[in-house]
XYZ file of C-alpha atoms in Angstrom:
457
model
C 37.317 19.010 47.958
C 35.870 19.013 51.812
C 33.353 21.726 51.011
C 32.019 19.604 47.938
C 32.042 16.647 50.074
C 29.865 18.635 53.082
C 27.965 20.047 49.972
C 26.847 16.074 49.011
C 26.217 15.435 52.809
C 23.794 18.055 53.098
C 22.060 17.600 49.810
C 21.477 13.555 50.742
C 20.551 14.662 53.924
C 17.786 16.950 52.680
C 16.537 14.553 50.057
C 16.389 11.951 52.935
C 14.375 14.576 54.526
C 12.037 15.468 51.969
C 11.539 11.625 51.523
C 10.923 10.887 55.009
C 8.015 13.584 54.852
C 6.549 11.509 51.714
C 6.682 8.611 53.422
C 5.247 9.705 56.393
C 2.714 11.432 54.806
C 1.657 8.082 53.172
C 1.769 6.056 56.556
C -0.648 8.234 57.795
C -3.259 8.445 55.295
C -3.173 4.478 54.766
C -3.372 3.978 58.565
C -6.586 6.712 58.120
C -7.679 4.832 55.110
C -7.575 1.535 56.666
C -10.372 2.141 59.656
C -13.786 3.074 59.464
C -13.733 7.039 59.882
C -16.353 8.479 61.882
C -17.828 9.872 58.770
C -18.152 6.031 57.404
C -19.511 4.768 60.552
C -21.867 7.929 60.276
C -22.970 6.740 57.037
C -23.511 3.049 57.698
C -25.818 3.977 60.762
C -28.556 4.896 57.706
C -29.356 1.125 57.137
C -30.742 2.191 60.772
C -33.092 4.860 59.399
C -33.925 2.689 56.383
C -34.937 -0.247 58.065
C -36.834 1.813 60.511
C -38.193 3.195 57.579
C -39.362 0.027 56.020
C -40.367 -1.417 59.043
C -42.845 1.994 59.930
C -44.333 1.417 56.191
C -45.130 -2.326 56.767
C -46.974 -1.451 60.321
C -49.030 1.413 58.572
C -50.074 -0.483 55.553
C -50.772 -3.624 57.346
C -50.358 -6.988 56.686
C -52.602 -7.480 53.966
C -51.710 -4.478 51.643
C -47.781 -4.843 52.756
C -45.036 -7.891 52.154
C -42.252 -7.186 54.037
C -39.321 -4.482 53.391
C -36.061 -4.904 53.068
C -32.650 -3.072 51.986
C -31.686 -2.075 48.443
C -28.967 -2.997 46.493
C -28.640 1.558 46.967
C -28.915 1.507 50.297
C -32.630 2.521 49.979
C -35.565 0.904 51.651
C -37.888 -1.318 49.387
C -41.927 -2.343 50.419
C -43.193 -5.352 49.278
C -46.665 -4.661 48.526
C -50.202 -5.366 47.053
C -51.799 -2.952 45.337
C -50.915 0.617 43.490
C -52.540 2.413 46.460
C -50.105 0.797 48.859
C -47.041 1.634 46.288
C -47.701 5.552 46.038
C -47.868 5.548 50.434
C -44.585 3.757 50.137
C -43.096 6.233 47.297
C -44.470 9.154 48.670
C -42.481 8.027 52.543
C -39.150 8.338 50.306
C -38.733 4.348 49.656
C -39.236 2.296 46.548
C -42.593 -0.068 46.401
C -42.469 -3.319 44.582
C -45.824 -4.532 43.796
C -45.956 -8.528 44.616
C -48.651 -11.402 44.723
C -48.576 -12.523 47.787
C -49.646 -10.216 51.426
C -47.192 -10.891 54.760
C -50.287 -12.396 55.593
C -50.402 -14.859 53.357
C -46.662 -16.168 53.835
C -47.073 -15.961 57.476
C -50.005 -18.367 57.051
C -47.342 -20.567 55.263
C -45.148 -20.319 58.814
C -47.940 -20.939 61.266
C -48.869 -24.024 58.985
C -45.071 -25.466 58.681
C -44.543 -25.008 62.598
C -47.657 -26.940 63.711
C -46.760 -30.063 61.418
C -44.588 -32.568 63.189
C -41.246 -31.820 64.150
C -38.460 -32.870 61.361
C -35.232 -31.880 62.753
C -32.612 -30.861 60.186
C -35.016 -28.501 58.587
C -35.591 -24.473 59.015
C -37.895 -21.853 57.362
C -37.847 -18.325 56.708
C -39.956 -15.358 54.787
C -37.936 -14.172 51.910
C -39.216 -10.661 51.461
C -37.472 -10.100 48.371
C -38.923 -13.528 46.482
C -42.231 -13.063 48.084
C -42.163 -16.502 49.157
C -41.442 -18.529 52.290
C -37.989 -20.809 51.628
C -37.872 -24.023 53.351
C -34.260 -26.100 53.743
C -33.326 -29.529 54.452
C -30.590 -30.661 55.589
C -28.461 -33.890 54.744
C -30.074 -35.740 57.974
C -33.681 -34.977 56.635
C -34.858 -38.179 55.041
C -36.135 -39.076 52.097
C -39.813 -40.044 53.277
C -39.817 -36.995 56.025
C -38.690 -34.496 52.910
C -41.531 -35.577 50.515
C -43.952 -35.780 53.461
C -42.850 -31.914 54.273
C -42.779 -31.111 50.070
C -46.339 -32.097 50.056
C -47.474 -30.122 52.839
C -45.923 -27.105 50.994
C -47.829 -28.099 47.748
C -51.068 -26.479 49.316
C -49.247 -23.165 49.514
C -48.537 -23.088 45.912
C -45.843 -20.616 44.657
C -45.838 -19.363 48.248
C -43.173 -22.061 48.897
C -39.677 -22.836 47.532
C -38.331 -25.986 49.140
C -34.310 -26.392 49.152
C -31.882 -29.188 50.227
C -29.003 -28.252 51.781
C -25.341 -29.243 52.581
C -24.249 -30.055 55.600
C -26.372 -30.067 58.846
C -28.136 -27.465 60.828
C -26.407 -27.746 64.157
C -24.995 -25.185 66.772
C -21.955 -23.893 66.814
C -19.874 -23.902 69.504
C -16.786 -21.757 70.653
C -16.204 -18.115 69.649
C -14.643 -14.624 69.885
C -12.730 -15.257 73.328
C -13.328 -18.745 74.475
C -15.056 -19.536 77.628
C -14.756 -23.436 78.806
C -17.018 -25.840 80.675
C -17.382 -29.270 80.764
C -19.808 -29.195 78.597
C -17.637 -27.390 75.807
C -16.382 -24.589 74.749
C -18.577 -21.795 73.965
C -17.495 -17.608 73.106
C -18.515 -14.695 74.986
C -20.874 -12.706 73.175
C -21.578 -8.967 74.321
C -20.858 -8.101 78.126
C -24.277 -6.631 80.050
C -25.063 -5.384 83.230
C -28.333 -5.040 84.939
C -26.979 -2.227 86.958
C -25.437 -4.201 89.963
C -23.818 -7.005 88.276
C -21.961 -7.793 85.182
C -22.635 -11.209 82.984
C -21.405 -12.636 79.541
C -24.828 -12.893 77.026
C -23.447 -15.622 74.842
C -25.833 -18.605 73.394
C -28.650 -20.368 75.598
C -27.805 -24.292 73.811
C -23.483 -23.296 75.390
C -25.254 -25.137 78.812
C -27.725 -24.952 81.667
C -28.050 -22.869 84.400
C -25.246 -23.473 87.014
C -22.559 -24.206 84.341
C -19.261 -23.381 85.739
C -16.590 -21.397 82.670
C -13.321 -20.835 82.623
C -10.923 -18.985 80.055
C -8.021 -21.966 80.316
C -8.062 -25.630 79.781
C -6.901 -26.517 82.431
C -9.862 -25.144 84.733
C -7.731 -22.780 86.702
C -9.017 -19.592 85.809
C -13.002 -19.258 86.279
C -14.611 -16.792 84.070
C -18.247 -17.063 86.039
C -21.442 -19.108 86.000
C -24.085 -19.588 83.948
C -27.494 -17.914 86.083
C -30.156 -17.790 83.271
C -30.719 -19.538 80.117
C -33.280 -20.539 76.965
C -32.779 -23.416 74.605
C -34.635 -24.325 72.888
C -37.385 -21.721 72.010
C -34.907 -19.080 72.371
C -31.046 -19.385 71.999
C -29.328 -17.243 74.783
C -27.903 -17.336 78.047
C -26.098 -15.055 80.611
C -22.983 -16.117 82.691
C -22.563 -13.950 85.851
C -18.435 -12.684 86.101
C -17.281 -14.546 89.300
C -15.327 -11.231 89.836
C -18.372 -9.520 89.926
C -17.316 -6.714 87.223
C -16.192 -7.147 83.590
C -13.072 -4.876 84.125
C -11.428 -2.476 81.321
C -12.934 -2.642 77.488
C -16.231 -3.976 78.435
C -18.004 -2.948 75.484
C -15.545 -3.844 72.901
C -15.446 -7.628 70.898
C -12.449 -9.256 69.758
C -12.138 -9.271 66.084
C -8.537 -10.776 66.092
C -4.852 -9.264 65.964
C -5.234 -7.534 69.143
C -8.245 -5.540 67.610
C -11.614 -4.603 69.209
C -15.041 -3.236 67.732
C -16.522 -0.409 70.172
C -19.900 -1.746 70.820
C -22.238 1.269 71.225
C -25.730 0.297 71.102
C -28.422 -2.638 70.183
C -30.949 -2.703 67.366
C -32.517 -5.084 65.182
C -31.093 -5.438 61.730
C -32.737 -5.047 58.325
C -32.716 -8.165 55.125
C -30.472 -7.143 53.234
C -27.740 -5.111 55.831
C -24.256 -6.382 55.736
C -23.117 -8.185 58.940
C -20.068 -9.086 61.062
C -19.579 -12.155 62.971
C -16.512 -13.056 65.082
C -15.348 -16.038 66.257
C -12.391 -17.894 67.645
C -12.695 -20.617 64.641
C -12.853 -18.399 61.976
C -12.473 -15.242 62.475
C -13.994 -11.884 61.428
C -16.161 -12.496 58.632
C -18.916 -10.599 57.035
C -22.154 -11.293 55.095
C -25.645 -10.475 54.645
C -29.248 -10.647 56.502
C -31.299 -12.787 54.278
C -34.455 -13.163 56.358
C -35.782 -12.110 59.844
C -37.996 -14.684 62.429
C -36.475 -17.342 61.225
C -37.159 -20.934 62.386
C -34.471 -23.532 62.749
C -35.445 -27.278 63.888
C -31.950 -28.278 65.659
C -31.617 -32.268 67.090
C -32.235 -30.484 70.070
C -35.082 -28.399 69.492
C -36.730 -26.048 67.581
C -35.566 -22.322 68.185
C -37.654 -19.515 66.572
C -37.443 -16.010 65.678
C -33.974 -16.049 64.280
C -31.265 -13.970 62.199
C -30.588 -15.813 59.070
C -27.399 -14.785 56.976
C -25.051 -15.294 54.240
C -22.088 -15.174 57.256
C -20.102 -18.285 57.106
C -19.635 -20.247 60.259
C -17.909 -23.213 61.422
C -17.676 -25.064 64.829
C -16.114 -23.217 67.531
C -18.207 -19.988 66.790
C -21.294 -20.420 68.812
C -21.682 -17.451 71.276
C -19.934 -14.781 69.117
C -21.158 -11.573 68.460
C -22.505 -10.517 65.765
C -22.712 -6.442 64.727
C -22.413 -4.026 62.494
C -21.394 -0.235 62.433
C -20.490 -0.815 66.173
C -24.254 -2.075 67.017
C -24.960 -5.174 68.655
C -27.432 -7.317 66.443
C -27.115 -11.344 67.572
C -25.343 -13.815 69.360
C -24.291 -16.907 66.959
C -26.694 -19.607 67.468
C -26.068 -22.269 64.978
C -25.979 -23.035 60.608
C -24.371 -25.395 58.152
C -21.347 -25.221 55.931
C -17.955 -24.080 56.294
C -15.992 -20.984 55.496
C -14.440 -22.366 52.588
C -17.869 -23.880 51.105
C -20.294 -21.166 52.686
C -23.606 -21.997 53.900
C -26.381 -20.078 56.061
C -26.025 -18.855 60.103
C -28.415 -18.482 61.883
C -28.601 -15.695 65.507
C -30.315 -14.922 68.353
C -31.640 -11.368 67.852
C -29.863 -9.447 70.572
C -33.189 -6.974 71.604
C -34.767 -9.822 72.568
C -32.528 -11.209 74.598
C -32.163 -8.166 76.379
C -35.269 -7.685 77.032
C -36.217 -11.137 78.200
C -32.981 -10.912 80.825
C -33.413 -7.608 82.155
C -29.763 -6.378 81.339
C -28.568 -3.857 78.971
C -25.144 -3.628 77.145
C -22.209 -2.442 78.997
C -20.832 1.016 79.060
C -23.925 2.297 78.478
C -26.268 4.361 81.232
C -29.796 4.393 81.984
C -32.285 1.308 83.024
C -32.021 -2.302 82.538
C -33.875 -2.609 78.622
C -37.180 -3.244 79.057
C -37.974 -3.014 75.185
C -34.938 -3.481 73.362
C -32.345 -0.955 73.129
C -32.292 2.323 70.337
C -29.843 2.590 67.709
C -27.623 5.333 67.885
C -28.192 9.067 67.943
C -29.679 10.284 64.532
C -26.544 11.547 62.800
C -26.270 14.441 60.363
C -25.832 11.940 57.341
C -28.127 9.324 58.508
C -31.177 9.157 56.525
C -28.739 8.888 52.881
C -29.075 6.156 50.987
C -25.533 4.323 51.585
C -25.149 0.716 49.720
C -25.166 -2.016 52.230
C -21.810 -3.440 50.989
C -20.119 -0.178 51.978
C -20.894 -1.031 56.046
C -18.045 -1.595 58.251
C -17.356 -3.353 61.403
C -17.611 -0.074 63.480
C -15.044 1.859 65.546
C -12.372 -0.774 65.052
C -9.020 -0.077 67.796
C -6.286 -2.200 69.343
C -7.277 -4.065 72.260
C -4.718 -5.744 74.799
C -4.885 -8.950 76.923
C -7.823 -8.019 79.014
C -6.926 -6.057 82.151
C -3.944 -5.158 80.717
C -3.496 -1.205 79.593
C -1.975 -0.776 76.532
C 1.361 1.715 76.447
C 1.807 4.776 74.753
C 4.912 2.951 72.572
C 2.763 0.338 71.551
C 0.795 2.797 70.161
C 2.993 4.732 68.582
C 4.967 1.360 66.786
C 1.840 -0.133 65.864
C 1.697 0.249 61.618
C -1.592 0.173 61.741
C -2.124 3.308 63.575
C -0.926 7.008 62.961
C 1.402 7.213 65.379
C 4.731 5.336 63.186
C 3.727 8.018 59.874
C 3.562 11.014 62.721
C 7.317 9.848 63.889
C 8.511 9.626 60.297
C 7.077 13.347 59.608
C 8.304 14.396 62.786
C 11.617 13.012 62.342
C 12.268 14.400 58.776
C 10.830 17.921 59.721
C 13.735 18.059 62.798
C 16.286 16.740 60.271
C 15.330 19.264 57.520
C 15.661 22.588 60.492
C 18.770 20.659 61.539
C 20.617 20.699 58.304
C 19.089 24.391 57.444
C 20.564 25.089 60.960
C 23.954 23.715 60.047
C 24.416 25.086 56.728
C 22.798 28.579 58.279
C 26.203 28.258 60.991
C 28.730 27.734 58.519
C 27.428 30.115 55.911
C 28.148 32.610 59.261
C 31.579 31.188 59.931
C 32.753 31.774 56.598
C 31.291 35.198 56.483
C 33.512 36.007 59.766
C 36.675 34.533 58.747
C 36.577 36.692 55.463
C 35.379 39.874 57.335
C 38.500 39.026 59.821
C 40.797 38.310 56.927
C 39.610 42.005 55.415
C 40.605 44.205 58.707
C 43.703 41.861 58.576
């Protein structure tokens, strides 16, 4: 009766084993499965080489034979353009032509007109390469008399022009990823830069002027820096100077929420049609997509031009934040209408430019202050594949702690949504299996003594 008991132990104990293996072995790959790999993030950097693509055809061809280019539903570039001469350059560069009516001449003739009329605030206007047209939106504060007087201004463009009302109003958005407070408001720290002595905050120029004073707590204790350089309107972005001088651990990683960071590793501009990630202390992470570059937006307190304009919902309390993709800076939030629940259009400052106007570069990265924007990554061995936009990611997403705070090897290890748990399951049943083998290995030799004794007996 004790041996069949001892029998049952061990069995349990090796299917307990066996299942702790399984289990394991499942933690793992759904903690794997659950980040960008380096192979996705590899992937995602080809709307890099696509847009760069695009972007070389338009310069060659001009901008009376070319329209614009812009990101596939594939993943592929696409070239707006004229004629079939223009379409066989385009298809013989490894992109797809789409033959259109109108040049980028034309519709930028539609721009130039729009932005010397007078100023109606509550409107904005952008190229949409993929329409061949320039949009125009009004707001809810646009009046009746200003709309028609801006509808009939459009008429002379002809089918160059869609006009659109809008929800909401176009206003900037304040707050973000990790708060910073003034008097003024509360505003989010974009991307951390450097200009090789000192360390600054880039967040949005409309947050407040020069010689603002921020601080991370409400009650004014804690000063985060000072605003030392800013433009609003014209442009949207500012930089805030660390009163500590340095930005301390993680200084190229943004808060996505739940203790989680995106590794920032480099600027670029993005392509119409990329998916995007915006953060922000309102809302959240939340993704969308680039529907039109050079964008102008006529806020109540000034026109700002040269703009980001997405499908990424916004809401206030997310001015400042960053916004990225595949671990690549691309804006700073500057404002939009609508809500996360209703959606509506954002609107960023292109990070290059701000970088170049301020002299700084992003942090944890070497070299010179930018003085023309800053690369994209390192060509990668996949770039250059067509990869569909919606399969982007964030980047190189990792738990972050309270900053300068290091995070501990046991948090690591307990946190489900890294390896380390599944690698102490596995670990734990592979001890327990040798254990029990072990056991079972000792008594199997215990028995075989006591009957060799009881034989010489």
């Amino acid at each position: 009766m004790r041996h069949a008991r001892r029998r049952i132990v061990r069995r349990g104990a090796r299917f307990a084993a066996v299942g702790g293996l399984l289990c394991g072995g499942l933690m793992v790959t759904h903690a794997v499965a659950s980040e960008p790999s380096g192979a996705s993030r590899a992937q995602g950097s080809s709307a890099a080489s696509a847009a760069d693509t695009g972007s070389g055809l338009v310069a060659r061809l001009g901008t009376d034979r070319a329209a614009g280019s812009w990101i596939g539903s594939d993943g592929r570039p696409v070239v707006g353009v004229t004629d079939a001469g223009a379409a066989a350059e385009v298809r013989k560069a490894g992109a797809r032509p789409r033959i259109v009516d109108h040049s980028l001449r034309d519709l930028k003739s539609v721009t130039e007109s729009l932005a010397s009329a007078p100023r109606v605030p509550g409107t904005a206007w952008a190229v949409d390469y993929a329409h061949n047209e320039v949009v125009v939106r009004g707001d809810s504060t646009v009046s009746a008399s200003d709309w028609s007087r801006m509808t009939k201004l459009a008429d002379g463009s002809g089918d160059r022009v869609r006009m659109e009302r809008t929800r909401g109003a176009f206003t900037t958005r304040l707050n973000g990823a990790q708060p910073i407070l003034s008097s003024g408001g509360r505003c989010s720290a974009g991307f951390n830069v450097t200009d090789g002595r000192g360390d600054f905050i880039l967040t949005a120029g409309h947050c407040g002027p020069a010689g603002s004073v921020w601080f991370s707590d409400t009650n004014g204790t804690r000063q985060v820096g000072r605003t030392v350089s800013r433009s609003f309107p014209g442009g949207d972005f500012s930089l805030v100077q660390y009163a500590a001088g340095q930005t301390g651990t993680d200084s190229n990683v943004v808060a996505i929420g739940g203790d989680r960071g995106v590794r920032i590793t480099a600027a670029a501009d993005p392509a119409v049609g990329q998916r995007v990630f915006r953060s922000g202390s309102t809302s959240g992470l939340r993704d969308g997509e680039v529907t039109a570059l050079n964008a102008t937006v006529n806020y109540p307190e000034g026109t700002v031009t040269g703009l980001i304009e997405t499908t990424v919902c916004a809401e206030p309390g997310d001015s400042g934040g960053p916004l990225f993709s595949e671990g690549v800076a691309l804006g700073v939030t500057s404002g939009g209408n609508g809500d996360c629940e209703a959606g509506g259009t954002t609107f960023f400052q292109p990070v290059t430019k701000a970088l170049t106007a301020l002299g700084v570069r992003l942090a944890g990265q070497q070299g010179a202050p930018a003085a023309g924007g800053q690369a994209a990554p390192a060509p990668s061995a996949t770039q250059g594949a067509a990869v569909a936009p919606g399969a982007a990611a964030p980047g190189s997403v990792e738990p972050v702690g309270t900053p300068g705070t290091a995070e501990t090897l046991v948090s690591r290890l307990t946190d489900p949504r890294n390896i380390g748990p599944g690698l102490l399951v596995i670990a734990g049943s592979i001890v327990a299996l040798v254990a029990t083998r072990y056991i079972r290995t000792e008594q199997d030799r215990s028995r075989y003594r006591r009957h060799y004794a009881q034989s010489w007996g």
